[in-house]
Coordinates of C-alpha atoms (C1' of nucleotides) in Angstrom, one line a residue:
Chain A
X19 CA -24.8 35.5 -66.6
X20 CA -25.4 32.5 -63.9
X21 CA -24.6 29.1 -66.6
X22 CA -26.3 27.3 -63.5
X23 CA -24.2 23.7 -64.0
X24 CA -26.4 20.9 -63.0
X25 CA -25.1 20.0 -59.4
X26 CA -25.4 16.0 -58.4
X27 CA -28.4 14.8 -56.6
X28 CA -28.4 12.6 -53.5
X29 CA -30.0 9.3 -53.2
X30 CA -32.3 8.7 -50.1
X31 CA -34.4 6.3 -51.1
X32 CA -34.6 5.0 -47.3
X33 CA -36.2 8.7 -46.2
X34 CA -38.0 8.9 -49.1
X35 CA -39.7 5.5 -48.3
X36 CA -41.3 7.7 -45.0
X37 CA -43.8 10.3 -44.8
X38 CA -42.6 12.2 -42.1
X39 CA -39.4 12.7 -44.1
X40 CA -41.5 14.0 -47.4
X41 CA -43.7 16.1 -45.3
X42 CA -40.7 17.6 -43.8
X43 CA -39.3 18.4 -47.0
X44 CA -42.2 19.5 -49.2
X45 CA -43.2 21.7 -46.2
X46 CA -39.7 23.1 -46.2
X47 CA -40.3 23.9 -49.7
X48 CA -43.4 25.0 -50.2
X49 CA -42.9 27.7 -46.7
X50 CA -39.5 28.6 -48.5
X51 CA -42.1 29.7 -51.5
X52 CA -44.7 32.2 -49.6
X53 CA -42.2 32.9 -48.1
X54 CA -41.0 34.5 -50.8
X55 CA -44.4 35.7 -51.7
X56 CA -44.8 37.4 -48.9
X57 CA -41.5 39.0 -48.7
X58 CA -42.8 42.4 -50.2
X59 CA -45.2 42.7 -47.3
X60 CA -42.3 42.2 -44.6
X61 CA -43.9 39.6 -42.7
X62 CA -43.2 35.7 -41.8
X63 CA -45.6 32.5 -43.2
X64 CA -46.4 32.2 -39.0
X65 CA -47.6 35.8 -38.5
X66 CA -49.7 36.2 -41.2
X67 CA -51.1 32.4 -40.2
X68 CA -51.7 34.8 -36.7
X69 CA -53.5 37.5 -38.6
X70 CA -55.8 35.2 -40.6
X71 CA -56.6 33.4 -36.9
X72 CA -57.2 36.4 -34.8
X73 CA -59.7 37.6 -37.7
X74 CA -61.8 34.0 -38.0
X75 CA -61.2 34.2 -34.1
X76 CA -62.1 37.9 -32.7
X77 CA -61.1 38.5 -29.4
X78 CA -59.5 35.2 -28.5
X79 CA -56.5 34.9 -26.1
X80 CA -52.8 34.7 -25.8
X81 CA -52.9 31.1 -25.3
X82 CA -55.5 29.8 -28.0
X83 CA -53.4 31.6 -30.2
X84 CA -50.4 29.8 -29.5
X85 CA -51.9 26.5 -29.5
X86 CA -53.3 27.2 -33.0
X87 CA -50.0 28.0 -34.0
X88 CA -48.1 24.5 -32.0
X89 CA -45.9 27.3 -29.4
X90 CA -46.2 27.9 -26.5
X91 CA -47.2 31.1 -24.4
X92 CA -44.7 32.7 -24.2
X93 CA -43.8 32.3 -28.3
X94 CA -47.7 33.4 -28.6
X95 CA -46.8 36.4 -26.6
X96 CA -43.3 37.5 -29.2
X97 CA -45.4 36.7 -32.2
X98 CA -48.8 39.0 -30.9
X99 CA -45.9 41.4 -29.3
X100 CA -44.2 42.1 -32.7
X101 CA -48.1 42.1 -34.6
X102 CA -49.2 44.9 -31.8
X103 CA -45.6 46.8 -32.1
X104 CA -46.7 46.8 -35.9
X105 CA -49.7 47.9 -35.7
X106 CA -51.9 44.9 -36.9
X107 CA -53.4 43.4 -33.9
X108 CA -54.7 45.2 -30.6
X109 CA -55.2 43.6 -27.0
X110 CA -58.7 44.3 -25.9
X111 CA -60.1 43.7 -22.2
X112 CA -60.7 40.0 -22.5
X113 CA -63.5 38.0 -21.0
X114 CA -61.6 38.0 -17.3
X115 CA -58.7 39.8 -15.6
X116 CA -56.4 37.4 -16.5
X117 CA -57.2 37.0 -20.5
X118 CA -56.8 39.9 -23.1
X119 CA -58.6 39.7 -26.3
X120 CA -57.3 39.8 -29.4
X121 CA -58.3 42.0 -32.4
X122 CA -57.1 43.5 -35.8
X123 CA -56.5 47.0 -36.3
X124 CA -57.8 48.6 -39.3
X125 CA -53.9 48.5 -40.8
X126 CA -54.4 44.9 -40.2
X127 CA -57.6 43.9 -41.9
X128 CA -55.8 46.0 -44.9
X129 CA -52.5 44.6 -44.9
X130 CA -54.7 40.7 -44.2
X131 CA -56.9 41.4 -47.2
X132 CA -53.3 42.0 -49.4
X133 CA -51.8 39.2 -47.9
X134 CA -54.3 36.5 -48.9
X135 CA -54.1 36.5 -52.3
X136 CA -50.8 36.0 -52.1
X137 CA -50.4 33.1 -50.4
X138 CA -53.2 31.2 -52.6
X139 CA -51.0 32.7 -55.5
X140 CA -47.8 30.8 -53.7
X141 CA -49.6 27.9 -52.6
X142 CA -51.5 27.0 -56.3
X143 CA -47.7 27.6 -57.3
X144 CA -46.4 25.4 -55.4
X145 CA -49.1 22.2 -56.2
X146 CA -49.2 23.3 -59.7
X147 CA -47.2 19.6 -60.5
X148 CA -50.2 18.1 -59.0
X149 CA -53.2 16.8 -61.2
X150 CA -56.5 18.5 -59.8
X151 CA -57.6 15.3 -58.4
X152 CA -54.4 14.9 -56.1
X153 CA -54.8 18.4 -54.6
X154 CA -58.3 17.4 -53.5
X155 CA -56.9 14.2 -52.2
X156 CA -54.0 15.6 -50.8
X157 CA -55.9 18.3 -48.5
X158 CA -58.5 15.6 -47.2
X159 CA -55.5 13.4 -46.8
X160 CA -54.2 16.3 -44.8
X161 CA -56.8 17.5 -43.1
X162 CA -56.1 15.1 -39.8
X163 CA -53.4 15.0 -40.0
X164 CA -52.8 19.2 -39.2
X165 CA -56.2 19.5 -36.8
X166 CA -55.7 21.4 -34.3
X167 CA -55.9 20.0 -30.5
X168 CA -56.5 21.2 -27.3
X169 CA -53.5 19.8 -25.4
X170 CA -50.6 20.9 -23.4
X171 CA -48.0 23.1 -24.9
X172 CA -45.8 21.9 -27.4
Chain B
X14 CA -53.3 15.0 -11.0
X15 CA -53.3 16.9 -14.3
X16 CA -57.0 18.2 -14.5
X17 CA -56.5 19.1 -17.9
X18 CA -59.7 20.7 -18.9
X19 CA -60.7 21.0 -22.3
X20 CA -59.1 24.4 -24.1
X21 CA -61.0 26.7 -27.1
X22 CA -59.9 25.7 -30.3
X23 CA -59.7 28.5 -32.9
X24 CA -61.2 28.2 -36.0
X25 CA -59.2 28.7 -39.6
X26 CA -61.6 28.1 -42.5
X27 CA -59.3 30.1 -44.5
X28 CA -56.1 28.6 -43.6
X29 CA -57.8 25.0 -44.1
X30 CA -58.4 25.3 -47.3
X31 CA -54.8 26.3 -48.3
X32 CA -52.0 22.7 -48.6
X33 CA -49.5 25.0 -47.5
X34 CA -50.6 25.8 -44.3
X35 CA -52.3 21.9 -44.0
X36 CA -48.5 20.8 -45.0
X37 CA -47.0 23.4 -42.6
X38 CA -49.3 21.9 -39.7
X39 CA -48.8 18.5 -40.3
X40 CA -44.9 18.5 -40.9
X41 CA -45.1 20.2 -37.9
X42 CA -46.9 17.8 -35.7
X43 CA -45.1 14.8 -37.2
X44 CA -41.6 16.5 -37.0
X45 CA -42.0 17.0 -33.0
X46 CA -43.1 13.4 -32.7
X47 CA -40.2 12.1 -34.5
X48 CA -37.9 14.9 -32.8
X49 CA -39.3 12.9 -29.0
X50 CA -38.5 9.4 -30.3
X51 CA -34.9 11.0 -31.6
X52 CA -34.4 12.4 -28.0
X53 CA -33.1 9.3 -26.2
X54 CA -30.4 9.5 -29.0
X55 CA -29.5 13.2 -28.8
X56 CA -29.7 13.9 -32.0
X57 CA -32.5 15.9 -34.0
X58 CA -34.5 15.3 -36.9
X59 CA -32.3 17.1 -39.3
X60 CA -29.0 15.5 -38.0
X61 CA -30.4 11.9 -38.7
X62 CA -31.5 12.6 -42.1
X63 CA -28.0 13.8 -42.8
X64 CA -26.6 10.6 -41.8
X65 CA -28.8 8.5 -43.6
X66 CA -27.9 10.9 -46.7
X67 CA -24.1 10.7 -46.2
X68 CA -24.6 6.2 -45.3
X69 CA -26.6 6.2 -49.1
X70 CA -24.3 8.7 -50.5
X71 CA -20.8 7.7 -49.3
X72 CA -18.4 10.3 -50.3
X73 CA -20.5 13.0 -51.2
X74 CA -19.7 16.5 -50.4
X75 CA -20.8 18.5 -48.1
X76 CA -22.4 21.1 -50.5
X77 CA -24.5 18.3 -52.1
X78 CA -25.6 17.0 -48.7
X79 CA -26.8 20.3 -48.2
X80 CA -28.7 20.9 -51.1
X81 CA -30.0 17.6 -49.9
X82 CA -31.4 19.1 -46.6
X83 CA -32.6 22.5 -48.5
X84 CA -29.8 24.4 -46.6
X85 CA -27.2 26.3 -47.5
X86 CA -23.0 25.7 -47.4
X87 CA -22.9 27.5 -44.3
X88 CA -25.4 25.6 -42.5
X89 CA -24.3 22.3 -44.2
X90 CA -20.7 23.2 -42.7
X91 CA -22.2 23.5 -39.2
X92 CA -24.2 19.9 -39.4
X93 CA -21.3 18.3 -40.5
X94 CA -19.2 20.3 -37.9
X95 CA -21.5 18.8 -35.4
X96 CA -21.7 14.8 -36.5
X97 CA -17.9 15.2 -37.0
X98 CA -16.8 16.4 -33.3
X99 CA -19.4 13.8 -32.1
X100 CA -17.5 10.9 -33.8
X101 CA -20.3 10.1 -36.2
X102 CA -19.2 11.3 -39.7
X103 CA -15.6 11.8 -40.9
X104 CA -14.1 14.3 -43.8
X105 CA -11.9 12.3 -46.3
X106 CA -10.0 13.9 -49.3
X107 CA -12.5 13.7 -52.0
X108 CA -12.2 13.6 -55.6
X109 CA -10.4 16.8 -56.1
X110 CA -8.6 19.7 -53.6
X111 CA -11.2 21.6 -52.8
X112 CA -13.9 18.8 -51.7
X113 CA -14.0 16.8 -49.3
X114 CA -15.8 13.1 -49.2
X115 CA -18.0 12.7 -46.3
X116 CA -18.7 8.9 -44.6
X117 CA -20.0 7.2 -42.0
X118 CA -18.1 6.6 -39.0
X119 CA -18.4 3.1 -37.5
X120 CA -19.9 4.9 -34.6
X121 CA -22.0 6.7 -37.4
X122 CA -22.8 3.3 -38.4
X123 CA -24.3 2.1 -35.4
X124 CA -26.3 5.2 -34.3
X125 CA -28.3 5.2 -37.6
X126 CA -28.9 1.8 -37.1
X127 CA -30.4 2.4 -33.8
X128 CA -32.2 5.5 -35.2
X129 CA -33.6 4.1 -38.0
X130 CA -36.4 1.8 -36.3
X131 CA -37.2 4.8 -34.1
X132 CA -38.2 6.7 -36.9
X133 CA -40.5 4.2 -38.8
X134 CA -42.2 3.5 -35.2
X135 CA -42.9 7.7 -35.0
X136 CA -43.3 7.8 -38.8
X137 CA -46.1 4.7 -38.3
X138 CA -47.3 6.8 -35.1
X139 CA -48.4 9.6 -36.7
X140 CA -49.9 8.3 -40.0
X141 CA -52.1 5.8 -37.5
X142 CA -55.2 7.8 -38.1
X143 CA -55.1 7.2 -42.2
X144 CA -56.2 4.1 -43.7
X145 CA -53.4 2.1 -45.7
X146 CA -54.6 3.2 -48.7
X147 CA -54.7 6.7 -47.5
X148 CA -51.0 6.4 -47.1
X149 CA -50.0 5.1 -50.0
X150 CA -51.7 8.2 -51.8
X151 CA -50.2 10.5 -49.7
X152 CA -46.8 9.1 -50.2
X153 CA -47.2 9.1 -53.8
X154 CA -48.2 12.8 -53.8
X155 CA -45.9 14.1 -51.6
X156 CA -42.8 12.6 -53.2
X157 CA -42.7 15.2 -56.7
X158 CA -43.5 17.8 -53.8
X159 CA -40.7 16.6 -52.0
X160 CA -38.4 15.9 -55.0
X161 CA -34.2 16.7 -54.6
X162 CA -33.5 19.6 -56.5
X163 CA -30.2 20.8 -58.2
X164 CA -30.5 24.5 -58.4
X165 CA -28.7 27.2 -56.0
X166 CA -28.6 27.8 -52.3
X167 CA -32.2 27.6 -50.8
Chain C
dT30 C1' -54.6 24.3 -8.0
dA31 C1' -54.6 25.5 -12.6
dT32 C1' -54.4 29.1 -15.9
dT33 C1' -52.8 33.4 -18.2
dG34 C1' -49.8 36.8 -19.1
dT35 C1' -45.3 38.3 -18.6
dT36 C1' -40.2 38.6 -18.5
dA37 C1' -35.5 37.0 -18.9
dT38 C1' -32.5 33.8 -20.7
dA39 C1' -30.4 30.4 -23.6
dC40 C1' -30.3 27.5 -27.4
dT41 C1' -30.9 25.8 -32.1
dC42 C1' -31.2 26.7 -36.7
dT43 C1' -30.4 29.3 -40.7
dA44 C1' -28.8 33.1 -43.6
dT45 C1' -25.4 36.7 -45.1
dA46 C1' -21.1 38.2 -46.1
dA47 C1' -16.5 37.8 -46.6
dC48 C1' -12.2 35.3 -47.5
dT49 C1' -9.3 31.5 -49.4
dA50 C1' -8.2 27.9 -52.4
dT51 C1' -9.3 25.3 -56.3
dA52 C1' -11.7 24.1 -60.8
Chain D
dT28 C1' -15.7 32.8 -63.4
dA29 C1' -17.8 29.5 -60.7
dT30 C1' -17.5 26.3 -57.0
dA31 C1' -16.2 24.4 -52.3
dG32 C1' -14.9 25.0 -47.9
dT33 C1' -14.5 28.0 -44.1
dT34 C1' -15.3 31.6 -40.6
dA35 C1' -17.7 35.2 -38.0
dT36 C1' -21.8 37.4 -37.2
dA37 C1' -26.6 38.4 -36.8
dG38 C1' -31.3 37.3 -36.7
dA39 C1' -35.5 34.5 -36.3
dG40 C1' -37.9 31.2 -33.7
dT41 C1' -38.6 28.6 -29.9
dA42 C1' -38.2 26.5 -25.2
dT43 C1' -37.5 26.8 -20.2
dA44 C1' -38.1 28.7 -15.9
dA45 C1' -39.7 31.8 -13.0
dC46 C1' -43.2 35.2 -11.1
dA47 C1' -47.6 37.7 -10.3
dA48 C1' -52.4 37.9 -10.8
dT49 C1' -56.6 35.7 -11.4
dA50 C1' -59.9 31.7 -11.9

DNA sequence: TATTGTTATACTCTATAACTATA
DNA sequence: TATAGTTATAGAGTATAACAATA
């Protein structure tokens, strides 16, 4: 049996004072969490953040992909590499020569419709401290704060 | 001349609606601001927010300061490994034989002081978009989400 | 000229497992 | 028994740089 001794705490109160620091840090923990969730399905927070795009996003490209995501090409090109290798996603003849489109497979729509309740199930977990009213602040708060942009690579 | 033509967005209703992934994009974006301003210095993000840790927390140990940075011994080994062989942190005895107390170097001193003003000015950079009050909220949200904690390795 | 896909390569970060010494 | 430090190793994730093909 763990007895789990309480271990001391460190005192930051200059980070804490900034928001990149507690984004960081709540990030960190709340990916540790589905994460965890999603475990059991053998697949990572950013390729099942790739699934749910390429289904809101049929046929889309490498690239678009990978700016959704904040990599760059050829990180776009591991992460759709190892969701093809698996099975889940399928390059298509895309709009030109250059461009292949992006689609789920049928084993990805299934393993896509397992994987989402999972991650609300992490995700209410993980805000569960909050009061109602602070989760709706805290997602409009968000909201511009994670829109995505049409820039250069990372 | 960059032409830079406008690229597709994708859309993520889904994902939107979720503060994980809305946490995960925004820590994201803030983290490679702050990583630019940190560049001139040659440190990264995670490095500097072990300093601060170790100038609030003088003569902590090194499995603290990792619980601090939601890492585990190993990796806490290898930061302090790094900011030691740079001249920035130094290992003292510490309060028994088996720890050891961690402070500031004089060098270590100096860096964060540079550092620290860089950091506010990326922090202040990429909260520029909320109002004040906006920022306040967020801040007081984030910080239970964000909270040290005392159990095991992450 | 700019963009897309692709490949190869290297680097950073982190985890795991094992070992030693100490509490 | 549990904790702290250490070491070696492996794996994920990402960036850079180059190239070919296409727009």
């Amino acid at each position: 049996m763990k007895r789990n001794f309480p271990k001391p705490l460190l005192h930051h109160p200059v980070l804490s004072a900034q928001i990149g620091f507690n984004l960081q840090m709540a990030s960190l923990r709340v990916a540790a969490q589905i994460r965890e969730a999603l475990a059991r399905f053998e697949i990572s927070p950013a390729k099942a953040t790739a699934l749910s795009l390429v289904r809101m996003n049929p046929g889309c490209d490498q690239s678009a992909l990978g700016r959704a995501l904040l990599v760059n090409r050829a990180s776009a090109m591991k992460i759709v590499n190892s969701l093809s290798s698996g099975g889940l996603v399928e390059r298509k003849p895309g709009r030109n020569l250059r461009t292949n489109a992006l689609f789920l497979t049928e084993a990805g729509e299934r393993l896509l419709d397992a994987l989402l309740p999972a991650i609300e199930q992490a995700d209410a977990l993980a805000v569960r401290e909050l009061e109602p009213t602070q989760r709706k602040a805290l997602r409009r708060i968000l909201a511009p704060l994670a829109k995505l942009h049409g820039g250069e690579d990372p």
